[in-house]
mmCIF file of C-alpha atoms in Angstrom:
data_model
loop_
_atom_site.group_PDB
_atom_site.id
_atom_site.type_symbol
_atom_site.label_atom_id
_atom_site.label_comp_id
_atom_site.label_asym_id
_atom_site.label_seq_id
_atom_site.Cartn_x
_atom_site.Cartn_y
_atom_site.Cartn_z
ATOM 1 C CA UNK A 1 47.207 11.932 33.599
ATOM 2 C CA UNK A 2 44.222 11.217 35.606
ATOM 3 C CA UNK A 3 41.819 13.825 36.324
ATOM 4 C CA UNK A 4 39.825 11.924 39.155
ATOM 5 C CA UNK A 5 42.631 11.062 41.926
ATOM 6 C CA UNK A 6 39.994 10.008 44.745
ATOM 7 C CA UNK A 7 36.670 9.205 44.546
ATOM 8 C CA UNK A 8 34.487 8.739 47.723
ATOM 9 C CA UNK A 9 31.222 6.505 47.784
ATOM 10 C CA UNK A 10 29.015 7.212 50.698
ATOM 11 C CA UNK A 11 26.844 3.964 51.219
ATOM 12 C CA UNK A 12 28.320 0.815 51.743
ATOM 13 C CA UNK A 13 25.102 -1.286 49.894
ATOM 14 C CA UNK A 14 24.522 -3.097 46.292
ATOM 15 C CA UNK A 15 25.083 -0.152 44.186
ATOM 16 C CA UNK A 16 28.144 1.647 46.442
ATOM 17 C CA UNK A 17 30.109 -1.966 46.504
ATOM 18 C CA UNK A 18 29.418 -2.616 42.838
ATOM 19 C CA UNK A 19 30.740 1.361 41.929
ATOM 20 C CA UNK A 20 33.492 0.870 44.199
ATOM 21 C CA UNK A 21 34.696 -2.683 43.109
ATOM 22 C CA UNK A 22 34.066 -1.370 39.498
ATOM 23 C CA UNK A 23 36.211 1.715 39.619
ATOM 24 C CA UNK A 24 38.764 0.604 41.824
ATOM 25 C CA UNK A 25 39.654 -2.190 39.860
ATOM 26 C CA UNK A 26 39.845 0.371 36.740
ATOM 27 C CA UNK A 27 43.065 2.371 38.645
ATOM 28 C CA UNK A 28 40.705 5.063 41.459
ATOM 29 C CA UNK A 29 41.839 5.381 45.090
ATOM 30 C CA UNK A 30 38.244 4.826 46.050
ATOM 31 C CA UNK A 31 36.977 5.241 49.988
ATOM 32 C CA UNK A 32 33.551 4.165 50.763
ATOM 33 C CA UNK A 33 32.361 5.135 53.879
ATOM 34 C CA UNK A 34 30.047 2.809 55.412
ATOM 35 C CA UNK A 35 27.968 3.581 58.875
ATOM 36 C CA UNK A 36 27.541 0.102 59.945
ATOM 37 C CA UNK A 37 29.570 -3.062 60.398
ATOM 38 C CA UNK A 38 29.346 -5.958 57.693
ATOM 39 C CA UNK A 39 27.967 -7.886 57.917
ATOM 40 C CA UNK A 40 24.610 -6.894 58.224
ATOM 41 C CA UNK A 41 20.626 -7.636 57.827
ATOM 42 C CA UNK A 42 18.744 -5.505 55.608
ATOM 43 C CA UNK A 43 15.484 -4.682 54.858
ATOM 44 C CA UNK A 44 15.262 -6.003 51.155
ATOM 45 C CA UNK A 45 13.401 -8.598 49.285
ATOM 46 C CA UNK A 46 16.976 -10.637 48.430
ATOM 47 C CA UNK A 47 15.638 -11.688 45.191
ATOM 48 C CA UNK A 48 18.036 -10.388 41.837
ATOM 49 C CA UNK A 49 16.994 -11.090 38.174
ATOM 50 C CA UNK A 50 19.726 -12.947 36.299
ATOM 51 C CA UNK A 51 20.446 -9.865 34.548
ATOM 52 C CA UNK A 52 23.401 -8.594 35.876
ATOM 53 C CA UNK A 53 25.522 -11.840 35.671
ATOM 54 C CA UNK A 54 27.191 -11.184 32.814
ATOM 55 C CA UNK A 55 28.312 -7.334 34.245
ATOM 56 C CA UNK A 56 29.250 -9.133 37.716
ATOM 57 C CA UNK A 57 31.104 -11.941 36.211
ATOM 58 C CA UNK A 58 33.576 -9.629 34.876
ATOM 59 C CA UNK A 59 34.023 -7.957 38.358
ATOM 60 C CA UNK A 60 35.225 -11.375 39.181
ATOM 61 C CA UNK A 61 31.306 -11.938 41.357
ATOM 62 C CA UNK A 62 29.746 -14.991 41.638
ATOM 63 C CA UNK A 63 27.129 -15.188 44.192
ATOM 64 C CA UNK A 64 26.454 -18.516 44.003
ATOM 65 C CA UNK A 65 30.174 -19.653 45.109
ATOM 66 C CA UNK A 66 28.499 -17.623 48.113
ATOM 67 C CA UNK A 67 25.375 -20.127 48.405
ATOM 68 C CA UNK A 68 22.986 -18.197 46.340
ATOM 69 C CA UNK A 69 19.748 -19.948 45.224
ATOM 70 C CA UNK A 70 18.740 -20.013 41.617
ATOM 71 C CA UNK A 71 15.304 -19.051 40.778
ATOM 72 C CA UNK A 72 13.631 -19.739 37.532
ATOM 73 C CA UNK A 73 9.542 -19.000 38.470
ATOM 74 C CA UNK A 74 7.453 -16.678 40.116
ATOM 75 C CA UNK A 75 4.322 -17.119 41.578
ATOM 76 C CA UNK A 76 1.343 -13.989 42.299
ATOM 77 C CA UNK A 77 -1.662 -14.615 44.928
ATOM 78 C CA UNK A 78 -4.465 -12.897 44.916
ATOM 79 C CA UNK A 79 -5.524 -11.305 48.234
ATOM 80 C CA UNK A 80 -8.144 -14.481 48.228
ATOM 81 C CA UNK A 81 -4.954 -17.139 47.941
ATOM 82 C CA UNK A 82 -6.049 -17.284 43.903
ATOM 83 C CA UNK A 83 -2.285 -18.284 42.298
ATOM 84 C CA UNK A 84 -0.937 -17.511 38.979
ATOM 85 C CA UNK A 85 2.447 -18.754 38.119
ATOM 86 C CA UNK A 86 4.790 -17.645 34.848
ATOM 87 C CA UNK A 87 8.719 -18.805 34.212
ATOM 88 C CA UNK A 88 11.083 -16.078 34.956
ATOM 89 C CA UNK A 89 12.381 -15.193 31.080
ATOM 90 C CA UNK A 90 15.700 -14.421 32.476
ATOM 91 C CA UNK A 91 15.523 -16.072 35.861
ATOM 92 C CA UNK A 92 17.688 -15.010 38.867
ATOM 93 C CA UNK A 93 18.827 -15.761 42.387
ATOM 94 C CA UNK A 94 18.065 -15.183 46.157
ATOM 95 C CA UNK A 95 20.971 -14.569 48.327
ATOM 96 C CA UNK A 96 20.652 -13.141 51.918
ATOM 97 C CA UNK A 97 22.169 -8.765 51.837
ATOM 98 C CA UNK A 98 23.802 -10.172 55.057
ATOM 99 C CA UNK A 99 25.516 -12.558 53.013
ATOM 100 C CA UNK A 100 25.953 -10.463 49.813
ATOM 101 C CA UNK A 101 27.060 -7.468 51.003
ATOM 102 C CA UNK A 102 29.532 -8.868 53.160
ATOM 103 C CA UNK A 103 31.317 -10.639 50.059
ATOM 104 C CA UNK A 104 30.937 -7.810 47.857
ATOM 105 C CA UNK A 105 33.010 -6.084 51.018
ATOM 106 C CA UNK A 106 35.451 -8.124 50.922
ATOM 107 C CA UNK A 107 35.696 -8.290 47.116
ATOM 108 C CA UNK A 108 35.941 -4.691 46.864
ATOM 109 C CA UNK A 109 38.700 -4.406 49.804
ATOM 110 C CA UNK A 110 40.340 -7.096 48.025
ATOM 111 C CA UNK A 111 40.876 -4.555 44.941
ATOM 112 C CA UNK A 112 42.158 -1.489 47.380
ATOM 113 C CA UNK A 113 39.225 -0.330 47.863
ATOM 114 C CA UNK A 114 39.677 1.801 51.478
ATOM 115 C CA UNK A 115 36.894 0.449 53.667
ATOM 116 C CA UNK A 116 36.054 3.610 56.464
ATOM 117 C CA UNK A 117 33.238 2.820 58.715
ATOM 118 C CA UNK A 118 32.105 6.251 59.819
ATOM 119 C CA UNK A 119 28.507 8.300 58.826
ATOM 120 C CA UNK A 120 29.362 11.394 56.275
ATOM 121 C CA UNK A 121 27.172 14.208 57.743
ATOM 122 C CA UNK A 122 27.771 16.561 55.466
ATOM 123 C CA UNK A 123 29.238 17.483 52.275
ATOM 124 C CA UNK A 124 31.274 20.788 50.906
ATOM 125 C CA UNK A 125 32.736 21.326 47.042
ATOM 126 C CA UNK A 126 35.175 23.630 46.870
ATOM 127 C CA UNK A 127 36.427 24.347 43.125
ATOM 128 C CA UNK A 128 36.992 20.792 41.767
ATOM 129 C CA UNK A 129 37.693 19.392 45.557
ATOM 130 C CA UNK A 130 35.016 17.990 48.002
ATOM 131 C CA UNK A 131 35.467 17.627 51.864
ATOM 132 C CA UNK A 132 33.112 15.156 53.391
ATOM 133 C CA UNK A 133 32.723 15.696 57.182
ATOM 134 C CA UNK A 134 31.998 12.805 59.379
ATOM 135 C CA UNK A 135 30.311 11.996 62.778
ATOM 136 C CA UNK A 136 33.792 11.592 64.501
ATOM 137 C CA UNK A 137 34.850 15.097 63.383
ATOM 138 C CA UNK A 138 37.334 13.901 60.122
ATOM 139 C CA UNK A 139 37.343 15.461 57.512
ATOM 140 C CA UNK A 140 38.169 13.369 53.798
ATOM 141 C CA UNK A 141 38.901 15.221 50.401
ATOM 142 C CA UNK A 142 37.943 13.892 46.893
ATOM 143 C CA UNK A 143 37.826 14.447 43.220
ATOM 144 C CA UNK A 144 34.045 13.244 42.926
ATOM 145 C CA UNK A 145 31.477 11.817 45.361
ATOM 146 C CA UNK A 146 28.717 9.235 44.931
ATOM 147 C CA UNK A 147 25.873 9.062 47.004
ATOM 148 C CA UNK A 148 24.287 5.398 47.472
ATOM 149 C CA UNK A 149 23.129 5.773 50.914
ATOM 150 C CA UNK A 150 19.749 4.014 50.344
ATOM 151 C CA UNK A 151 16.319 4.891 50.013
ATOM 152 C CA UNK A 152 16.780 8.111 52.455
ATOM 153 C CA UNK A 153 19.282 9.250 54.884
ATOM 154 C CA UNK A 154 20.139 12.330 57.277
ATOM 155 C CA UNK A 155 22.218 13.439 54.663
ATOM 156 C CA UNK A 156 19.102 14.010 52.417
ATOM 157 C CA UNK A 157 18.261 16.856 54.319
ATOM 158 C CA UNK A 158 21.604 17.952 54.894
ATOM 159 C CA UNK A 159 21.409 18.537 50.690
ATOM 160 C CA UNK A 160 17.991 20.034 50.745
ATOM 161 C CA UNK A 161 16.185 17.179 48.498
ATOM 162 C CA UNK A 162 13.044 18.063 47.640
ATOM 163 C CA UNK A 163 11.902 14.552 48.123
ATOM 164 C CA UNK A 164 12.700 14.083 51.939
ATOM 165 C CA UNK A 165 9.971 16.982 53.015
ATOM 166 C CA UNK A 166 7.240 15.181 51.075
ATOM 167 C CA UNK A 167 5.124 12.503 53.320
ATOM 168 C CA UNK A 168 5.159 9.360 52.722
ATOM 169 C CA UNK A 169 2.712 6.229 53.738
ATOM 170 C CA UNK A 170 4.681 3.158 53.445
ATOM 171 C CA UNK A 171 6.276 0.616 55.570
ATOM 172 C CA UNK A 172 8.217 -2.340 55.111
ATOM 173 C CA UNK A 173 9.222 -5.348 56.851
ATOM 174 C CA UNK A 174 11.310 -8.180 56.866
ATOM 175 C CA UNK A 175 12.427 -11.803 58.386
ATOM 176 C CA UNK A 176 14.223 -15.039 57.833
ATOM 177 C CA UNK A 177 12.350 -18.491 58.661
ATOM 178 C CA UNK A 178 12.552 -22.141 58.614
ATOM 179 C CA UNK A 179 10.010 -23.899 56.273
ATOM 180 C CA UNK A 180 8.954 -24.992 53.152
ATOM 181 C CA UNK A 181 8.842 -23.456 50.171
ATOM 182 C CA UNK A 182 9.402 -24.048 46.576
ATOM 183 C CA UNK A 183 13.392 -23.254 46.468
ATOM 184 C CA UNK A 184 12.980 -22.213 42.791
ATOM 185 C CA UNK A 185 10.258 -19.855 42.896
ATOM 186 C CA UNK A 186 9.834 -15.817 44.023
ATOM 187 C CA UNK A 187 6.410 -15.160 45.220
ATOM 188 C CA UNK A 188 4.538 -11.861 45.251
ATOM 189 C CA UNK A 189 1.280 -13.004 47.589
ATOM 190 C CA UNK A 190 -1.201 -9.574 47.848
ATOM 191 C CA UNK A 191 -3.226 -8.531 51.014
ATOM 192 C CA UNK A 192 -5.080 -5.830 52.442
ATOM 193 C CA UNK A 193 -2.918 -2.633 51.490
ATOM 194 C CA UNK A 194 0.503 -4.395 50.323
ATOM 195 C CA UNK A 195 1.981 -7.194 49.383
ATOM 196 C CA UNK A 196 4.344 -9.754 50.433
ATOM 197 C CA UNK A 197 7.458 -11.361 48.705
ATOM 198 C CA UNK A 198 8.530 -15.223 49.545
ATOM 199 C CA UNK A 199 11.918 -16.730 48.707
ATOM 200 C CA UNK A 200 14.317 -19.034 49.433
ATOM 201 C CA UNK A 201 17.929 -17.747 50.451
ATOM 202 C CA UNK A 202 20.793 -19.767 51.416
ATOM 203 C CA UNK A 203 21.445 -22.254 53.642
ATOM 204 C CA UNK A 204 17.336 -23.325 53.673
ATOM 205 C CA UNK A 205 16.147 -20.422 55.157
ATOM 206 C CA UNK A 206 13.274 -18.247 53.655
ATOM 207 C CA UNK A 207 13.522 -14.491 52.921
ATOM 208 C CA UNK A 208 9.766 -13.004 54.146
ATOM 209 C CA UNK A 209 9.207 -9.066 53.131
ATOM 210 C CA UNK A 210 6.556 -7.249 53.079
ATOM 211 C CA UNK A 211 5.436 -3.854 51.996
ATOM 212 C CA UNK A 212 2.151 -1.936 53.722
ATOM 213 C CA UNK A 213 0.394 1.556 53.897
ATOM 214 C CA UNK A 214 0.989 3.100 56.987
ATOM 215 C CA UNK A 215 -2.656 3.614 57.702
ATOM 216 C CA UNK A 216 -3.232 0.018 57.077
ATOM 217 C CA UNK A 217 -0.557 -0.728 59.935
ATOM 218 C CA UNK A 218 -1.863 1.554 62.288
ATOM 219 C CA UNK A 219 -4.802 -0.200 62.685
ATOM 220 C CA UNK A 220 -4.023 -3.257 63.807
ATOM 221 C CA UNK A 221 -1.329 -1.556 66.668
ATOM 222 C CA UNK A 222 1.689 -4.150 66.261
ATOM 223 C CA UNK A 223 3.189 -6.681 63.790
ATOM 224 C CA UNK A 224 1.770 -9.896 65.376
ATOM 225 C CA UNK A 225 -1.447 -8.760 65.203
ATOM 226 C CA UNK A 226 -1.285 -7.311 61.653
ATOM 227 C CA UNK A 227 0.221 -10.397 60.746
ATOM 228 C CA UNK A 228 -2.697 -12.443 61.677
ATOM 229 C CA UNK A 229 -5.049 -10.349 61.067
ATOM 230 C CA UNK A 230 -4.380 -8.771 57.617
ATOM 231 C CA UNK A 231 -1.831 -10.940 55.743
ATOM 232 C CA UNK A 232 -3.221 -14.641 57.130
ATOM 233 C CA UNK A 233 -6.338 -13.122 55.429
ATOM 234 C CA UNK A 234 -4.255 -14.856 52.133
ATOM 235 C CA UNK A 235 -4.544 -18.629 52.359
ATOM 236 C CA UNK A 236 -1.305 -18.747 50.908
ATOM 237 C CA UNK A 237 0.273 -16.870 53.703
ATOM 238 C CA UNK A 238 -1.925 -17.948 56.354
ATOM 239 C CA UNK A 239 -0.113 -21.707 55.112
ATOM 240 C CA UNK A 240 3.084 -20.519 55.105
ATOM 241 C CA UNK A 241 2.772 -18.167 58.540
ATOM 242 C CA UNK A 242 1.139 -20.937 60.373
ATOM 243 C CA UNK A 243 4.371 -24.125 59.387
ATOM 244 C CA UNK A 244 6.720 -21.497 59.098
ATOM 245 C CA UNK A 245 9.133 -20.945 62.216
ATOM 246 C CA UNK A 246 10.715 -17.269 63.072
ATOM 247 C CA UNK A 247 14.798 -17.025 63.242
ATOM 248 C CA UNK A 248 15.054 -13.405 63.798
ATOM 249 C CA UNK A 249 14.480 -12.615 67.645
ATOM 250 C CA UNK A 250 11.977 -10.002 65.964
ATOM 251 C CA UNK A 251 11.680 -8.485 62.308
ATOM 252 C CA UNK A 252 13.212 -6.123 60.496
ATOM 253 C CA UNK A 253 11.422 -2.327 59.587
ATOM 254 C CA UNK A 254 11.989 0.092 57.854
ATOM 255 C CA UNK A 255 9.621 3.322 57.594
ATOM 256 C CA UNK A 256 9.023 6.573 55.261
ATOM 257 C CA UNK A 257 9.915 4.792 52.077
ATOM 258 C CA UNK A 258 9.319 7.245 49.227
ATOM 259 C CA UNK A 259 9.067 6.646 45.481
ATOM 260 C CA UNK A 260 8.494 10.528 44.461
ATOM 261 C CA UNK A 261 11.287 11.122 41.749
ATOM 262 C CA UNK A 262 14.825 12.107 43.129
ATOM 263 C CA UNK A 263 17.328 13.958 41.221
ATOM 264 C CA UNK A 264 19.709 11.782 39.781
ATOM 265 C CA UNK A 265 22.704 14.500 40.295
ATOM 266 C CA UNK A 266 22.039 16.196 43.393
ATOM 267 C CA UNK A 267 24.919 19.104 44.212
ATOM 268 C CA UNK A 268 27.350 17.852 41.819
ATOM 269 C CA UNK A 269 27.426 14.359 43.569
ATOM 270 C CA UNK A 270 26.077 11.738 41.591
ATOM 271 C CA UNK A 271 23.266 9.510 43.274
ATOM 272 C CA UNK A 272 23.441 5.288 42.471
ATOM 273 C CA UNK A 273 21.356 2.910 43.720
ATOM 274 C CA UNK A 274 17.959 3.713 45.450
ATOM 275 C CA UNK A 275 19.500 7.176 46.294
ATOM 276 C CA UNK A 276 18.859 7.845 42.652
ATOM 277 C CA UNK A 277 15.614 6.450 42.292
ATOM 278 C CA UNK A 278 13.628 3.613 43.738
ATOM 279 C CA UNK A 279 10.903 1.164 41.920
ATOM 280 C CA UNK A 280 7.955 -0.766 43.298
ATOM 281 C CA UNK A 281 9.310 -3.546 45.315
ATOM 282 C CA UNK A 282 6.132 -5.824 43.744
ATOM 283 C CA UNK A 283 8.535 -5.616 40.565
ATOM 284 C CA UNK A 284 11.434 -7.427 42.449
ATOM 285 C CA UNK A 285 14.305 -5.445 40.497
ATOM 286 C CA UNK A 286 15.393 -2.899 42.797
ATOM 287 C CA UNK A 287 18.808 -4.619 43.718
ATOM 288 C CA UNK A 288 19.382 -5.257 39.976
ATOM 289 C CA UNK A 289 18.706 -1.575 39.263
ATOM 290 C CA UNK A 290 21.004 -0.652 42.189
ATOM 291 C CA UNK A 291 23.788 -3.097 40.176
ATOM 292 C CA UNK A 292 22.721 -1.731 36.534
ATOM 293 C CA UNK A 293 23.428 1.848 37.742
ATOM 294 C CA UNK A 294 26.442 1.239 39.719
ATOM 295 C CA UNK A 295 27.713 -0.073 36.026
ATOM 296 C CA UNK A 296 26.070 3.532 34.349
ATOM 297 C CA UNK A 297 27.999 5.382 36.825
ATOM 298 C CA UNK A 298 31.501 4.060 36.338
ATOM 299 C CA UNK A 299 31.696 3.583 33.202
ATOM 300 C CA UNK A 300 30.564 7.162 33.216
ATOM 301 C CA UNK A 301 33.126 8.312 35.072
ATOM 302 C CA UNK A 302 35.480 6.626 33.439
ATOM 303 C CA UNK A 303 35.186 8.081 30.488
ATOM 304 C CA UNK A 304 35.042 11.396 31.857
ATOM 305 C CA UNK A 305 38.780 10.621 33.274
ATOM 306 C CA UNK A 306 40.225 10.190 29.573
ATOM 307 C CA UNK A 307 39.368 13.635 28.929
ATOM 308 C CA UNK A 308 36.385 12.991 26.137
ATOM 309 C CA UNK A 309 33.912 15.419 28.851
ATOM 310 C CA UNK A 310 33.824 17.923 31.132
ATOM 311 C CA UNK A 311 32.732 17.580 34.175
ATOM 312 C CA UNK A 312 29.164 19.402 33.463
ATOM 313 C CA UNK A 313 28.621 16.775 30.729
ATOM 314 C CA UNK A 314 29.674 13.904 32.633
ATOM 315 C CA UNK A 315 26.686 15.343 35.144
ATOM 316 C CA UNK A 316 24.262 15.834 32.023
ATOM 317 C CA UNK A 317 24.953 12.507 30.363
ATOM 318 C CA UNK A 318 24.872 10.195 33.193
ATOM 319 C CA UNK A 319 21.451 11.958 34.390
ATOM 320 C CA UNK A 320 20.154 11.222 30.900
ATOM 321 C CA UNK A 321 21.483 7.134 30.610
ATOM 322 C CA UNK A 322 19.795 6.647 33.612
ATOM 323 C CA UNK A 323 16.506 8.277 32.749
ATOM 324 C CA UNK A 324 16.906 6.291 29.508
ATOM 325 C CA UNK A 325 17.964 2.698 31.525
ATOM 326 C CA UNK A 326 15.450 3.409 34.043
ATOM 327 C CA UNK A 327 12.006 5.678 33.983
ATOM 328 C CA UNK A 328 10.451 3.152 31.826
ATOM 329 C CA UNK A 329 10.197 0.600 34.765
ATOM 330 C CA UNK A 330 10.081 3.221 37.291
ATOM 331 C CA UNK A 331 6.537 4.505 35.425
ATOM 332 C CA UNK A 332 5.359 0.845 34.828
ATOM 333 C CA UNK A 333 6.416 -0.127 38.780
ATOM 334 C CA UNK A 334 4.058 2.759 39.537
ATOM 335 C CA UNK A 335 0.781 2.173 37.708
ATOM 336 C CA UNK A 336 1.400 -1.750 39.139
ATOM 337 C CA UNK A 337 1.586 -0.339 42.486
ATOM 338 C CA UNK A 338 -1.612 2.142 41.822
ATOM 339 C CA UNK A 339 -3.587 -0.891 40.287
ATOM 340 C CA UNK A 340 -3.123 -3.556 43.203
ATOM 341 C CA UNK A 341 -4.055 -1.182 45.992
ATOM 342 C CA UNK A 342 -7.394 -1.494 44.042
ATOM 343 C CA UNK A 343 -8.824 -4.640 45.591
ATOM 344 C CA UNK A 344 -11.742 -4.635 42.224
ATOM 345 C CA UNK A 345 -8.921 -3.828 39.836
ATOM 346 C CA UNK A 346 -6.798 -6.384 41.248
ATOM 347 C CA UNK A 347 -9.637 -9.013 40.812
ATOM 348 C CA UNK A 348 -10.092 -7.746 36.794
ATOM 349 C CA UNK A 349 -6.104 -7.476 36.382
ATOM 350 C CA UNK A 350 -6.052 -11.560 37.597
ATOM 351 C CA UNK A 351 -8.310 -12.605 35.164
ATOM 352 C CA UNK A 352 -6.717 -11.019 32.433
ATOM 353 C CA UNK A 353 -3.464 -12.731 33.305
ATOM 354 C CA UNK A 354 -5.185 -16.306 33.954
ATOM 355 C CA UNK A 355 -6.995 -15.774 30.544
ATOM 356 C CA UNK A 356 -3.743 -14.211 28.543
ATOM 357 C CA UNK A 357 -0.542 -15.415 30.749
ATOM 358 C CA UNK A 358 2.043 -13.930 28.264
ATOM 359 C CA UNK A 359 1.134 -10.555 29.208
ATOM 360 C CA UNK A 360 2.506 -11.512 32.718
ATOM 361 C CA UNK A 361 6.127 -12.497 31.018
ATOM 362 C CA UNK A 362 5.354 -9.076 29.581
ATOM 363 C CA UNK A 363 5.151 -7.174 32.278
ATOM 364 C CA UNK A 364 8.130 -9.123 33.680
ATOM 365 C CA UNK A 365 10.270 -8.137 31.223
ATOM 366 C CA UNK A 366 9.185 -4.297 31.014
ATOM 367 C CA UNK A 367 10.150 -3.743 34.409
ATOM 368 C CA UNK A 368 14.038 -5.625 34.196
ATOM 369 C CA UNK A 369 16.597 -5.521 31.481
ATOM 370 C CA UNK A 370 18.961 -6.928 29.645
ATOM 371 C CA UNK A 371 21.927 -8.860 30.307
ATOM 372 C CA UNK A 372 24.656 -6.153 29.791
ATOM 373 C CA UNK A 373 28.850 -6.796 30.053
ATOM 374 C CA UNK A 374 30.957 -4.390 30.775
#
């Protein structure tokens, strides 16, 4: 008999619709609460290493029956326009979250997965029960909860992270364009306190994200003029920005984005996704993480539900997978980030890689992982 009769996922995104798909299809009731409509734009650099294939593929997902672009190079600028270029070793894909996420939906509703689009405010464990309490004033009770709400929510607070009351500098943005680009290649191009990701998604148009320091931002007032006047000072952007043609009526932002260390469990409900943990965007695995530890998770849990743990160890264990699956690249994502703030270091780090390019594949690989099947 099954121990787990409900579960609810709170976050409708990569890692909630992977959990939800996964563990519904193994026999849960699963309700995922989702705030917004699908489908939807995100924030996000819509570029996902190859590596979760194999784990998707059994879920019955293929993106690219949903137009997804493969990718098999990546190219780095230099805040100067200097380019370095390596082969993916794993290669991946670009696909639009609007697009994505909206087909995971559907996948995962497809399964009997119970779609509710309200915003969990809070949430209560009684015993072995949880109530989650929503905006319209419903109530919902369930066996376990999983929180992949995204990089940080209301309901952070609500649980008293530690994370949420610690400032944080950094900014992102992020549009779709018309241009021309090389459709099989993610580029990382560096300015003046960030970087900025390039990539093709479907149906020709170009995913454009870009991560900056606050203080950086501030300075130049508004995105126009921090566009011209801090990322054209990259040829290679200054190229792309000045052919390239805008199809969002403006861009997408997205503020306070923290990398300090989250707990993994946080009140007995079990964090997935960037609500666990988020890496450097310049390593361009986040939404394969978010996958990867959507697979942890359920297999996790389902284990758990044939009686081999209790519940405590089903906390302890998945909290140590994913430090084992993950801190690695989370530590390596961080010195990155510390090194190309360094304009000098930057310059040093780029002739390394022009003089010994393998270490670049290296560094590829030590912050994504392996193909992994369910």
């Amino acid at each position: 008999m099954k121990r787990i009769e409900r579960i609810g996922i709170i976050g409708g995104g990569l890692a909630g619709l992977t959990a939800a798909l996964h563990l519904s299809k193994a026999g849960f009731e699963v309700l995922l609460f989702e705030k917004e409509r699908y489908p939807k734009h995100k924030v996000c650099g819509e570029y996902i290493s190859n590596e979760i294939l194999p784990y998707w593929t059994t879920l019955g997902v293929n993106p690219f029956e949903w137009g997804a672009v493969p990718i098999t190079n990546f190219e780095f600028t230099t805040v100067q326009g200097e380019p370095i270029e390596a082969e993916l070793p794993l290669g991946g894909f670009s696909i639009s979250r609007y697009l994505l996420d909206f087909n995971l939906m559907a996948a995962a509703k497809k399964a009997g997965v119970r779609i509710v689009q309200e915003q969990v405010q809070s949430v209560e464990k009684n015993n072995e029960i949880f109530s989650l309490q929503t905006l319209l004033g419903n109530e919902y009770e369930v066996n376990l909860v999983i929180g992949s709400y995204g990089k940080r929510s209301n309901l952070d607070k609500a649980l008293h992270r530690k994370f949420i009351t610690l400032k944080t500098p950094w900014l992102a943005v992020k549009g779709h364009y018309s241009g021309s680009v090389n459709s099989n290649t993610v580029s990382l191009h560096n300015f003046d306190g960030g970087y900025c990701g390039i990539s093709s998604v479907e149906k020709n148009r170009i995913n454009v994200c870009y991560i900056t320091h606050l203080d950086a931002f501030k300075e130049r007032c508004n995105l126009e003029n921090f566009q011209e006047n801090v990322l054209e000072r990259n040829p290679k952007l200054k190229a792309f920005f000045k052919e390239a043609t805008p199809l969002f009526e403006k861009p997408l932002t997205i503020s306070q984005i923290s990398f300090d260390q989250k707990k993994v469990v946080e009140n007995h409900i079990f964090m997935c996704g960037d609500s666990a943990g988020l890496i450097h965007p310049l390593c361009g695995n986040g939404m394969a993480m978010a996958v990867r530890g959507a697979q942890l998770l359920s297999e996790h849990i389902i284990k758990f539900d044939t009686g081999n743990w209790s519940r405590s160890q089903l906390e302890r264990n998945y909290e140590k997978s994913w430090k084992k699956e993950f801190n690695s690249r989370l530590r390596i994502g961080s010195a990155l980030q510390t090194l190309f703030q360094n304009r000098l270091a930057t310059r040093y780090s780029f002739k390394l890689l022009q003089n010994f390019p393998f270490l670049l594949k290296y560094i590829i690989k030590a912050t994504h992982g392996k193909p992994v099947k369910n």
